[in-house]
Coordinates of C-alpha atoms and ligand atoms in Angstrom, one line a residue:
X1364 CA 123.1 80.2 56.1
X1365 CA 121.6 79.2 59.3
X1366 CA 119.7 82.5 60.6
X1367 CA 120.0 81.6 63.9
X1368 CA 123.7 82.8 64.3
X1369 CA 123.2 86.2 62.2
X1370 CA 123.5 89.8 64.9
X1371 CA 121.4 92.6 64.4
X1372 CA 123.8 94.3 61.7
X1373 CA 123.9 90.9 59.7
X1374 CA 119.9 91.5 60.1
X1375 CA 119.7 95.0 58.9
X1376 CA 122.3 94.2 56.2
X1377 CA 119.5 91.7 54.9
X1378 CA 116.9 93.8 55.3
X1379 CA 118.7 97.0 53.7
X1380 CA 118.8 94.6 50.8
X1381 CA 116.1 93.1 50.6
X1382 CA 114.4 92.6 47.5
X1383 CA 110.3 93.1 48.3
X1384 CA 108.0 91.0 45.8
X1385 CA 104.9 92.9 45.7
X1386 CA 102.5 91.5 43.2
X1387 CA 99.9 88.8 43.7
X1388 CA 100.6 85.3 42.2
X1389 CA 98.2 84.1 39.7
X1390 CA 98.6 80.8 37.0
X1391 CA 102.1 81.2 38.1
X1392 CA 103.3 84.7 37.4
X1393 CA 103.7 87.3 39.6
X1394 CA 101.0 89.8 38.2
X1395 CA 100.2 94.0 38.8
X1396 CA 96.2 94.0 40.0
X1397 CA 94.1 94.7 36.8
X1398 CA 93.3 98.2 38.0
X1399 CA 97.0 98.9 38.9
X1400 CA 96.0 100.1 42.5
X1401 CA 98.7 99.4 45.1
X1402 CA 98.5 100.1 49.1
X1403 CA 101.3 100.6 51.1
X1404 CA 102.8 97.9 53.9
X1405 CA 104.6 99.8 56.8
X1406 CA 107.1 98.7 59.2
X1407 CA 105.5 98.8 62.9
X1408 CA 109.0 99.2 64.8
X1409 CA 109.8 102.1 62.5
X1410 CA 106.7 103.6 60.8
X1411 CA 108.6 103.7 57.7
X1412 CA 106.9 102.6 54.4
X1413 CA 108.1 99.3 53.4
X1414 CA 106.9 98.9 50.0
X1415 CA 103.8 99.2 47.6
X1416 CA 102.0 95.8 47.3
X1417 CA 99.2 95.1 44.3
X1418 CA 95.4 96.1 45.6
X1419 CA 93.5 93.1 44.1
X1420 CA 89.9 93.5 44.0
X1421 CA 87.5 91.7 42.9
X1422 CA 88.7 91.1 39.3
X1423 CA 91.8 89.9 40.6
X1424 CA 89.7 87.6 42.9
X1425 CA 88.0 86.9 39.6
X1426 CA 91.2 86.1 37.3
X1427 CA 92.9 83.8 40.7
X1428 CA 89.5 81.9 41.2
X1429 CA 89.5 80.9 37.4
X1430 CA 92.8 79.8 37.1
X1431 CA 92.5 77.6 40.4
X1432 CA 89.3 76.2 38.6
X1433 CA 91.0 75.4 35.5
X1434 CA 93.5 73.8 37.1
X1435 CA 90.7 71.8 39.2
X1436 CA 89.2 71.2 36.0
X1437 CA 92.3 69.4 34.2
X1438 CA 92.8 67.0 37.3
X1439 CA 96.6 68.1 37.5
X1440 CA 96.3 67.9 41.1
X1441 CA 93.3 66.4 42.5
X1442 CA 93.8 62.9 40.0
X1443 CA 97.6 63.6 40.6
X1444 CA 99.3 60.0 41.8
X1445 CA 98.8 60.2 45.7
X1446 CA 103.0 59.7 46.3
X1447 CA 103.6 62.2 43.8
X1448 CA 101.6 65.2 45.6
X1449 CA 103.3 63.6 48.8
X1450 CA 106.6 64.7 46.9
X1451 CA 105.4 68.1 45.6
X1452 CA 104.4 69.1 49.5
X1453 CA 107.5 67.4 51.0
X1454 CA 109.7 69.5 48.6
X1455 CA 107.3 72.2 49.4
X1456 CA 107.9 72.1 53.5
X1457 CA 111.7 71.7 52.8
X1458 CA 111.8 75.0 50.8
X1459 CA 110.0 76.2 53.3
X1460 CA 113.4 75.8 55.9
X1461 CA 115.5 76.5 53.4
X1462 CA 113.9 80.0 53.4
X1463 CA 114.0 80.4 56.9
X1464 CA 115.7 83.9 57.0
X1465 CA 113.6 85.3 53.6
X1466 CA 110.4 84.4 55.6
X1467 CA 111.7 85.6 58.8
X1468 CA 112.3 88.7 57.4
X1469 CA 109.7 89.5 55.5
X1470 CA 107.3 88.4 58.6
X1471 CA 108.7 90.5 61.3
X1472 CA 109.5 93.8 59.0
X1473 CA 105.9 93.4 58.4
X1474 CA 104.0 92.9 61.5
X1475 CA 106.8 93.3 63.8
X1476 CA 107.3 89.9 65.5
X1477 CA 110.9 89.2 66.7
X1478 CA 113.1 87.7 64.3
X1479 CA 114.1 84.5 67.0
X1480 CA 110.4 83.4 67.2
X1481 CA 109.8 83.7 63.4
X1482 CA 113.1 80.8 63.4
X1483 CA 112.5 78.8 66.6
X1484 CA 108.7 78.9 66.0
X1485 CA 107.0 80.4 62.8
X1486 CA 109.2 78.7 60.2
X1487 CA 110.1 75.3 61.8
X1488 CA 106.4 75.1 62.4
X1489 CA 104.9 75.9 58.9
X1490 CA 107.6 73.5 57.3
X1491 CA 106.4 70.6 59.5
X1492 CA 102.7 71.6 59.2
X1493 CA 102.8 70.8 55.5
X1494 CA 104.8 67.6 56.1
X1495 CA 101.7 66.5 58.4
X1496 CA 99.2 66.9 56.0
X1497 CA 101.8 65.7 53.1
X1498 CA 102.3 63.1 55.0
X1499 CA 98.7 62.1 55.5
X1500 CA 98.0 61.9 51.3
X1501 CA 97.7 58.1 50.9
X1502 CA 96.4 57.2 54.3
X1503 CA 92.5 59.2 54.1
X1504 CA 90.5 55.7 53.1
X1505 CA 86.7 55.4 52.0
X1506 CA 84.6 53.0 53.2
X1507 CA 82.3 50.3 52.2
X1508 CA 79.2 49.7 54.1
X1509 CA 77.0 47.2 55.1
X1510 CA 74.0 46.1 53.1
X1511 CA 71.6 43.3 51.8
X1512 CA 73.5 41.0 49.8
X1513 CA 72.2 42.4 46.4
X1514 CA 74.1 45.8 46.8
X1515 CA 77.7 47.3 47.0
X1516 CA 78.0 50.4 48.3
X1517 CA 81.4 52.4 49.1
X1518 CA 81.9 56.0 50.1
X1519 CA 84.2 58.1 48.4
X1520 CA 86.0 60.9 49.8
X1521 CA 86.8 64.1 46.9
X1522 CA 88.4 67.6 46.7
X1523 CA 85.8 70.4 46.8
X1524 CA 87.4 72.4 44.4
X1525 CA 88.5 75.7 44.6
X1526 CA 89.5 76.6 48.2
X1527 CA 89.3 80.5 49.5
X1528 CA 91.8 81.0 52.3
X1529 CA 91.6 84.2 53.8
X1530 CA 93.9 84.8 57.2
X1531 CA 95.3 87.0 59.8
X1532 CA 98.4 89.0 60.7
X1533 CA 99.5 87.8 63.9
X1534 CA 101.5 84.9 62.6
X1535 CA 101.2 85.5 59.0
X1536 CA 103.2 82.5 57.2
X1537 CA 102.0 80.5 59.8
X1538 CA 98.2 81.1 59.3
X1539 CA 98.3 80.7 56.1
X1540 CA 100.1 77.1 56.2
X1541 CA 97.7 75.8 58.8
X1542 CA 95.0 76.9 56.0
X1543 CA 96.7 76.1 52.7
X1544 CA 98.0 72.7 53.3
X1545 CA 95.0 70.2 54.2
X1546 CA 93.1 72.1 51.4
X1547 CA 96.1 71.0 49.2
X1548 CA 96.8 67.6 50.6
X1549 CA 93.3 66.6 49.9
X1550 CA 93.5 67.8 46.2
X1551 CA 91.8 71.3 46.0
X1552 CA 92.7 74.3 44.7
X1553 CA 93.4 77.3 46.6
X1554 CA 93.2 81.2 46.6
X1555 CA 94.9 82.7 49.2
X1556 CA 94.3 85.9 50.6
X1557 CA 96.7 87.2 53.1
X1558 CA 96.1 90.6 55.2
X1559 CA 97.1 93.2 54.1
X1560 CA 99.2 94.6 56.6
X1561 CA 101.6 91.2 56.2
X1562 CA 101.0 90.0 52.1
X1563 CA 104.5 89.2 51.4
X1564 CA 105.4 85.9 53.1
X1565 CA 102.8 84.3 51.4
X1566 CA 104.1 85.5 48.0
X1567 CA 107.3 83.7 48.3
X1568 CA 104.9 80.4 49.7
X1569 CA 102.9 80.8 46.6
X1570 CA 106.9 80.9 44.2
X1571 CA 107.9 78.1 46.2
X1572 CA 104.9 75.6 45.7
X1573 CA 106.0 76.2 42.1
X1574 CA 109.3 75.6 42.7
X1575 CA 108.4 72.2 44.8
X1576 CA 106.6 71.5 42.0
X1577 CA 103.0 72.1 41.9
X1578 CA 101.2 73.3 38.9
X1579 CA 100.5 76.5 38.1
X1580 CA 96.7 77.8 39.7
X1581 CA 96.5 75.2 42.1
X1582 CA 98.0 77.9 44.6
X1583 CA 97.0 81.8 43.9
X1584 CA 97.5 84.6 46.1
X1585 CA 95.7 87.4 45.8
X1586 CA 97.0 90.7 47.7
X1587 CA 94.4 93.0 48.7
X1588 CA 92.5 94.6 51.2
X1589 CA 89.2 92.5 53.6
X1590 CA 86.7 94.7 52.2
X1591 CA 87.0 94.0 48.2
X1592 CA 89.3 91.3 47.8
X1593 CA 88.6 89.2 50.8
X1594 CA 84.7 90.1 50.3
X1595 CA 84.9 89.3 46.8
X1596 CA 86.8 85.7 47.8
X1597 CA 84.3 85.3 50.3
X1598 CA 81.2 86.0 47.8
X1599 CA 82.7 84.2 44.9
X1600 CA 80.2 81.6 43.4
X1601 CA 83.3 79.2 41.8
X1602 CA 84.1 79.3 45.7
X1603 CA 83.4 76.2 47.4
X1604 CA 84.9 76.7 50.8
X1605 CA 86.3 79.9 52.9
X1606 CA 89.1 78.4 55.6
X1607 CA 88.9 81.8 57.3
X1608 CA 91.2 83.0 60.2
X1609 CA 90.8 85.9 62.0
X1610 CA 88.2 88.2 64.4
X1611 CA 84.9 87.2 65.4
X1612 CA 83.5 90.1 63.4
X1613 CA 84.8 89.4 60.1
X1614 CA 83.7 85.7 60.4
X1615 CA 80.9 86.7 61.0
X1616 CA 80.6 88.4 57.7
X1617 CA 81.7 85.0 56.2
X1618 CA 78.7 83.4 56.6
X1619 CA 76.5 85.9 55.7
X1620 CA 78.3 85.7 52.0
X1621 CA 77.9 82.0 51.8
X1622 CA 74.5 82.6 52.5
X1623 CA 73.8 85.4 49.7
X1624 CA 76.4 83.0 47.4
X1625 CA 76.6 79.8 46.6
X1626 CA 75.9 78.2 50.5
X1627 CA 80.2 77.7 50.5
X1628 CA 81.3 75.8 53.0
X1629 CA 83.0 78.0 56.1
X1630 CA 85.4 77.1 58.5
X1631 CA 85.9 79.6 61.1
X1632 CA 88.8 80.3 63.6
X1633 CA 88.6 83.7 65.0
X1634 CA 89.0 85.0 68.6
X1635 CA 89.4 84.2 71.9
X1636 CA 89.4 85.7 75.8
X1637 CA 91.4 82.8 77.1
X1638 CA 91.0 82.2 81.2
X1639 CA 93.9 80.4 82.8
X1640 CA 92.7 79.1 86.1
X1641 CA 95.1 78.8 89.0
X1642 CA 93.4 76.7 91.9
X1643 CA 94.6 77.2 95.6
X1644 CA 96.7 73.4 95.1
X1645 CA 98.4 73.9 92.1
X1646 CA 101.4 72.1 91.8
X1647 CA 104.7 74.5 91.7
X1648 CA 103.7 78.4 91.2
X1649 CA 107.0 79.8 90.0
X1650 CA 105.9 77.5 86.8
X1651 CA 102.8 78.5 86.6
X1652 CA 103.7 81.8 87.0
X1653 CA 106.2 81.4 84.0
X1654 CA 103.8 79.9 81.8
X1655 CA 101.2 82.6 82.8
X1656 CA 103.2 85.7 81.4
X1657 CA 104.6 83.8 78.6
X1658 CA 100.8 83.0 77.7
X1659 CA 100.0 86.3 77.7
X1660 CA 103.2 88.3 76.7
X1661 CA 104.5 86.3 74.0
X1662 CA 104.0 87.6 70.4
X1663 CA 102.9 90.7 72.1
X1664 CA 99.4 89.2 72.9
X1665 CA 98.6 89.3 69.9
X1666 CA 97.7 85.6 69.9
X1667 CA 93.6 84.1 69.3
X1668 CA 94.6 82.2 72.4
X1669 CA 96.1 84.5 74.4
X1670 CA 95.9 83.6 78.2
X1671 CA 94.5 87.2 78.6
X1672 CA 92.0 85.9 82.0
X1673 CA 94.4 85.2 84.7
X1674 CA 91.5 83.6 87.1
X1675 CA 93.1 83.3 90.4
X1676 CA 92.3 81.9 93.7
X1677 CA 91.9 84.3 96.1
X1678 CA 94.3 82.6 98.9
X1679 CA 96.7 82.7 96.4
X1680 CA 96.3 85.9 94.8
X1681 CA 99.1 88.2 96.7
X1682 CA 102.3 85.5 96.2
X1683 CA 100.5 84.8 92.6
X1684 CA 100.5 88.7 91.9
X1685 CA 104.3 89.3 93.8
X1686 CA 106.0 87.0 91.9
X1687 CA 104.4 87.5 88.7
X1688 CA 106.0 91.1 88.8
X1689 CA 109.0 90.2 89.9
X1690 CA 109.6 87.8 86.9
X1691 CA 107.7 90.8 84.1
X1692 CA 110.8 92.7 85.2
X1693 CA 112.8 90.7 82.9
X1694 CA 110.5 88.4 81.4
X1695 CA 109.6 90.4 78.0
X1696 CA 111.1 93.5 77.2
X1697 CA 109.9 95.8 73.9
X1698 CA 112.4 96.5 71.6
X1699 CA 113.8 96.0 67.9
X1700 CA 112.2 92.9 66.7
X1701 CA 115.6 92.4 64.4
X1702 CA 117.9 92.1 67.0
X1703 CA 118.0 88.8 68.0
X1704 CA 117.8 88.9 72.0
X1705 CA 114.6 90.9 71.3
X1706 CA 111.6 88.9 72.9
X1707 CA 108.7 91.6 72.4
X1708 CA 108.5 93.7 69.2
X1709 CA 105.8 96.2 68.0
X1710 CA 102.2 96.2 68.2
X1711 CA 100.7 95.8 64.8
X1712 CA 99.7 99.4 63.2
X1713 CA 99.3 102.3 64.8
X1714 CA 95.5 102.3 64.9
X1715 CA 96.5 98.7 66.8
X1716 CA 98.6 100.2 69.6
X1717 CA 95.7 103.0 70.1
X1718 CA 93.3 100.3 70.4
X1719 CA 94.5 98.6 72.9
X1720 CA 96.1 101.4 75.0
X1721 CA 92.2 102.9 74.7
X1722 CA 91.7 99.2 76.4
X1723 CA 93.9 99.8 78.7
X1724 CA 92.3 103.0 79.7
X1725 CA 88.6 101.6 80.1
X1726 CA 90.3 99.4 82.7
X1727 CA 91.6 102.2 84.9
X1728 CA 88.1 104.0 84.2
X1729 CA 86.0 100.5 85.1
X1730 CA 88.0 100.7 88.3
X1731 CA 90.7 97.8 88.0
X1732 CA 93.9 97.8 89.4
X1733 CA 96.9 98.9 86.8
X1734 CA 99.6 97.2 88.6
X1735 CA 102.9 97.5 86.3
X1736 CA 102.4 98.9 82.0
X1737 CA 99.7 100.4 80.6
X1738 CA 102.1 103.1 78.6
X1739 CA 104.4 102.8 75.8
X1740 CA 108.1 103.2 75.8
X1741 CA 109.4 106.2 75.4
X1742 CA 112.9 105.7 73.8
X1743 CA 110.3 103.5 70.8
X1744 CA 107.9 106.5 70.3
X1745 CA 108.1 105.7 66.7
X1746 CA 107.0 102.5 66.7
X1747 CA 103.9 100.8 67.9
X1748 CA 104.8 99.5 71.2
X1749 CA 103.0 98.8 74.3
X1750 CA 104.4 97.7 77.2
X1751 CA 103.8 94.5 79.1
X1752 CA 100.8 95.3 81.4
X1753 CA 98.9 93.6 84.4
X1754 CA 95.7 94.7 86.1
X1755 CA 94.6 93.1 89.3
X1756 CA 91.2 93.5 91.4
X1757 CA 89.5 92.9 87.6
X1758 CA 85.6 92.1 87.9
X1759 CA 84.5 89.6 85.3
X1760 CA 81.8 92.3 83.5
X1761 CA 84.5 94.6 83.1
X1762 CA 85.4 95.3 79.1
X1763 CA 89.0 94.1 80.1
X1764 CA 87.8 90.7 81.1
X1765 CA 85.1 90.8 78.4
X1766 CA 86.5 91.6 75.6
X1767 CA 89.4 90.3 73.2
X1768 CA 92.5 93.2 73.7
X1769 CA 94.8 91.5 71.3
X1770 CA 97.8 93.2 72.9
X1771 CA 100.2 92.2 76.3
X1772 CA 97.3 92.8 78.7
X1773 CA 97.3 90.3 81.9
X1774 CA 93.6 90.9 83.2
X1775 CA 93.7 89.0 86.9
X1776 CA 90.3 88.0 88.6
X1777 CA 90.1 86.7 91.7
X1778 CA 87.8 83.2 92.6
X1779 CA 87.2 81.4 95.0
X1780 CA 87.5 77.2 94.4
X1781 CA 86.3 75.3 91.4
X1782 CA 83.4 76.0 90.9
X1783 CA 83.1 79.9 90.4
X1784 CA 86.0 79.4 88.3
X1785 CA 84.5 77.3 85.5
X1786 CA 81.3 80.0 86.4
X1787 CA 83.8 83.3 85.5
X1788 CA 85.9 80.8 83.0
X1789 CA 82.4 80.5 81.1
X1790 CA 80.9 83.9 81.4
X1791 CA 82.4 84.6 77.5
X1792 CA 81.4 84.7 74.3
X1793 CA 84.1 83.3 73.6
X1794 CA 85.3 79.7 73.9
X1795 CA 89.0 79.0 72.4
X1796 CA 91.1 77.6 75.0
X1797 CA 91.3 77.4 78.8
X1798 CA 94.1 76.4 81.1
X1799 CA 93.6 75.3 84.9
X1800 CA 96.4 74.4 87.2
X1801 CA 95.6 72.0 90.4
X1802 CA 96.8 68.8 91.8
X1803 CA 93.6 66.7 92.4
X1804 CA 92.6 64.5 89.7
X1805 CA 89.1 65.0 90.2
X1806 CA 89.2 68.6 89.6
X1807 CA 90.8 68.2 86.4
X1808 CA 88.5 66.2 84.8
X1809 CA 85.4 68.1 86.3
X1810 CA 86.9 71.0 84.6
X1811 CA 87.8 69.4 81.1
X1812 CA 84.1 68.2 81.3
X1813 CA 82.2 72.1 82.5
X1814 CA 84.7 74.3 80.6
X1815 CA 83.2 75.3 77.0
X1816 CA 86.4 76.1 75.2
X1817 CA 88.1 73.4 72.2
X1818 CA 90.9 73.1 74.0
X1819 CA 92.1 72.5 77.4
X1820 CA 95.5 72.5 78.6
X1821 CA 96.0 71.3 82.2
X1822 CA 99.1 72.5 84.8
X1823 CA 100.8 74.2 80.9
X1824 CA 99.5 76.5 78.7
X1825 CA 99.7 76.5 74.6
X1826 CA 101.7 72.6 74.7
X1827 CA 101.0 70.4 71.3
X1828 CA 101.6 69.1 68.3
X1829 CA 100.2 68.7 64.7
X1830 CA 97.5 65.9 65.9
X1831 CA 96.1 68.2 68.2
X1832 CA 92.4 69.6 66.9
X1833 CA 92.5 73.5 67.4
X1834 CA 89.9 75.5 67.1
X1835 CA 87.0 77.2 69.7
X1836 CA 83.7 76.8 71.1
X1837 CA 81.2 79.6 70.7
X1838 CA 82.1 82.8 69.0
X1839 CA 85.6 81.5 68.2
X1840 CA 84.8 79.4 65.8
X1841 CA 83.5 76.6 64.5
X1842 CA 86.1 75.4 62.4
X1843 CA 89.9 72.9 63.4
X1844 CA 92.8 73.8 62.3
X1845 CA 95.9 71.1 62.5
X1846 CA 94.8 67.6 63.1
X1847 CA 93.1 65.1 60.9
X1848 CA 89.4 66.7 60.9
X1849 CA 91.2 69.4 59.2
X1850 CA 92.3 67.4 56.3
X1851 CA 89.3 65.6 56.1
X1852 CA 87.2 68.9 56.4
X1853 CA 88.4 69.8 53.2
X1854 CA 87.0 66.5 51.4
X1855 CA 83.5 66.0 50.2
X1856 CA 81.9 62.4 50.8
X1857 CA 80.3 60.1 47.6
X1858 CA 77.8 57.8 48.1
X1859 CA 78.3 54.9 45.4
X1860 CA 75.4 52.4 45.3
X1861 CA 76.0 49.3 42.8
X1862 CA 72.7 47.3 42.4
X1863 CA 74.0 43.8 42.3
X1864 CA 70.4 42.1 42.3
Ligands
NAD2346 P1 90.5 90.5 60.7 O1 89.2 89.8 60.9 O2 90.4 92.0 60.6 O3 91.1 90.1 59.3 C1 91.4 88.7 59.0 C2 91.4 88.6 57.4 O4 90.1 88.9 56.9 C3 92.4 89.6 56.7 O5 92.9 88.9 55.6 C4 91.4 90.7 56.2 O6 91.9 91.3 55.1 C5 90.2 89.9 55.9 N1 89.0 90.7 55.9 C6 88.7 91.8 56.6 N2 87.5 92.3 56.3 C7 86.9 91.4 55.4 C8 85.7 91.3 54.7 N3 84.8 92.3 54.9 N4 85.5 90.3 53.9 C9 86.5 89.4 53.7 N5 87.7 89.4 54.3 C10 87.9 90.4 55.2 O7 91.5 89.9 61.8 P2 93.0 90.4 62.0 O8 92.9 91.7 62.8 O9 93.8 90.3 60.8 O10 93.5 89.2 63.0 C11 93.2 89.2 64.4 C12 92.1 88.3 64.7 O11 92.4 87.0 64.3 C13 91.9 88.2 66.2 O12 90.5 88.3 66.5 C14 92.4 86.8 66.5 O13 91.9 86.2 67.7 C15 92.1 86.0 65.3 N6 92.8 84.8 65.2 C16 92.2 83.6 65.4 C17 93.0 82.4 65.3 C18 92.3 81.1 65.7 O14 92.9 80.1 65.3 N7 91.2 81.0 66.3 C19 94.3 82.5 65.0 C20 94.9 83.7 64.7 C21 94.1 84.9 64.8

């Protein structure tokens, strides 16, 4: 049934029902962890405890990581006929919609996003992620070179072998998809590990590969916690890439493992301070203004690329500021993320919504303006909400400007003209995305050029599609998710030289 029409009740009927799947997926059973530990997964618009899930460690990592090597070993997948993995992922991406509500579900009771962007957004988006890459089997080519007369020589482009994905919370099916799939599509073998504050949508991925077809250990998933089983992933020497999503820190602690492993390969997308620049001439500011809270508000901030600068030119800054309250009065409004007309659900955990209300607080402290939010609502005390929030008069050393707040916190700093902008714009570790909004051609393409972020969206924020590389600059990353580099980043070049003299 299509998801889309379903009311709150029809929601909580489901969910009432709901049948939770709890242990990790290894050579195609659902298995306990070997030590029988579990931790508990708990509903962020509630608090209540929403099941028990299997604590792999690193003998779980150990068990998944054999049985995706065995089945790299036997060539099921990696030798399999290029059209027929094309099958096994298009079956897989249709499954994937045909599962809309389960994954919808099990998503937002987890992590708390609203039930209407898991359908228009999460699913639709995973399904047609795989097709992308499924699609793109049969058309990576090798090459053959130029040489003296007396040789032949051709590249060839192979799997790696076993492939550790190990990804965030925020968009939890769809993280894991944007990892999963190229690995697949170019013939690896892959352990995911989700986080453990949203394992379960990846369990039903991992039953539905199956079901599409693919054999079993080409896709484990090992449920666990960062700190033993993502470590353990991370440090495994049958290992030969991490596709890791999430914070800076963490990826940090990615390469270090490679380094004391094996020297895996590392792919790294982790986080961002994103600065949308709106320039004295930009074209229509009721749209920018739109795009500007959605880019900041949507998913509850809790988005890598988050437009959480707002850099904004000073002759523009009180009609900018006006109207952007005006439209926060109805733009996003916290509430229950199963009821469909919700836009805004919970922050993630507890420990999350203190976090960034402690942000929140170092702004007041640092001096900034708090000009609408900075509190939770008080009819949701038992959830993890945090109301939309915007701070004006923010100086670009300040920790709200500085640092990544993961939450629906608008920091706006005002410049003056092009040039400090791409000076504040730049003044970040961190280097994901950037947005600028002005009429003059020039400008845009002076921008593009000075701005150190991977991408670069100009007069919209967050547009594009499955060709588009995306991935950061600097401390966000080095990695690209989506896109063909992705595909072929998963792929190992052979040199073949054929002596013909
Ligand atoms: P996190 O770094 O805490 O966790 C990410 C994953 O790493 C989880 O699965 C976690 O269990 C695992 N992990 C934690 N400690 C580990 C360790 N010591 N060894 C191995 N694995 C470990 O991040 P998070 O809080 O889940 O997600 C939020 C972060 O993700 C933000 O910084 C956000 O910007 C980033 N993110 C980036 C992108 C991107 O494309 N650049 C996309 C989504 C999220």
């Amino acid at each position: 049934m299509d998801g889309s029409s379903f009311s709150l009740n029809d929601w909580n009927d489901r969910a009432g029902k709901m049948k939770f799947e709890t242990r990790s997926f290894i050579d195609g059973k659902f298995v306990d962890a070997v030590d029988g530990g579990k931790f508990e997964v708990i509903n962020p618009a509630t608090g209540a405890v929403l099941c028990s899930v299997a604590a792999g460690t690193s003998k779980d990592i150990d068990r998944a990581v054999a049985s995706s090597k065995k089945a790299f070993q036997s060539k099921v997948w990696s030798r399999m006929a290029p059209r027929a993995r094309m099958d096994v992922l298009y079956r897989f991406s249709d499954l994937i919609n045909a599962n809309a509500n389960e994954f919808a579900l099990l998503d937002t009771l987890c992590m708390g996003k609203p039930v209407s962007d898991m359908l228009n957004i999460d699913v639709p988006g995973s399904a047609l992620c795989v097709k992308y890459f499924a699609e793109a089997i049969d058309k990576v080519e090798g090459a053959v070179t130029a040489t003296d007369s007396n040789a032949f020589h051709y590249i060839l482009r192979e799997p790696l072998g076993v492939v550790g994905s190990i990804v965030p919370w925020n968009y939890p099916l769809m993280m894991a998809i944007w990892k999963i799939s190229p690995a697949l599509a170019a013939g690896n073998c892959v352990v995911l590990k989700p986080a453990e504050q949203s394992p379960l949508s990846a369990l039903l991925l991992a039953k539905l590969f199956m079901e599409a077809g693919g054999p079993a250990g080409v896709l484990n998933v090992v449920t666990g916690m960062g700190e033993t089983a993502g470590s353990a992933l991370a440090h495994h020497m049958d290992v030969a890439k991490i596709g890791f999503t999430g914070s800076t820190e963490v990826g940090k602690l990615m390469l270090v493992a490679a380094g004391k492993s094996n020297m895996k390969r590392v792919a790294l997308e982790c986080g961002g301070k994103t600065p949308q620049i709106f320039l004295g001439d930009l074209p229509d500011l009721d749209r920018a203004v739109t795009y500007a809270i959605n880019g900041i508000f949507g998913n509850m901030g809790e988005v890598c690329n988050a437009g959480s600068r707002l850099l904004i030119d000073k002759k523009l800054m009180g009609d900018f500021i006006d109207l952007f309250k005006e439209k926060s009065k109805t733009a996003f409004t916290p509430g229950n993320p199963l009821d469909p007309k919700t836009n805004m659900g919970p922050l993630v955990t507890k420990e999350h919504q203190q976090r960034v209300l402690g942000m929140i607080g170092k702004g007041k402290d640092q001096g900034a303006k708090l000009e609408f939010g900075g509190d939770s609502p008080a009819a949701l005390s038992k959830g993890c909400f945090v109301n939309p929030t915007l701070f004006s008069g923010v100086k670009p050393d300040m920790t709200i400007a500085q640092e990544e707040i993961f939450g629906p916190v608008a920091a706006a700093i005002p410049i003056s003209g092009l040039e400090e902008a791409i000076s504040v714009a730049n003044n970040s570790i961190y280097g994901l995305a950037a947005s600028i909004w002005t009429k003059d051609v020039k400008t845009v393409h002076t921008a593009i050029r000075d701005i150190e972020a991977g991408v670069i969206w100009v007069n919209c924020f967050d547009h594009g599609d499955m060709t588009q590389p995306f991935g950061g600059y600097k401390q966000s990353g080095q990695g690209r998710d989506k896109c063909m580099e992705s595909l072929l980043s998963y792929t190992q070049t052979k040199s073949a030289w054929v002596d013909l003299s």
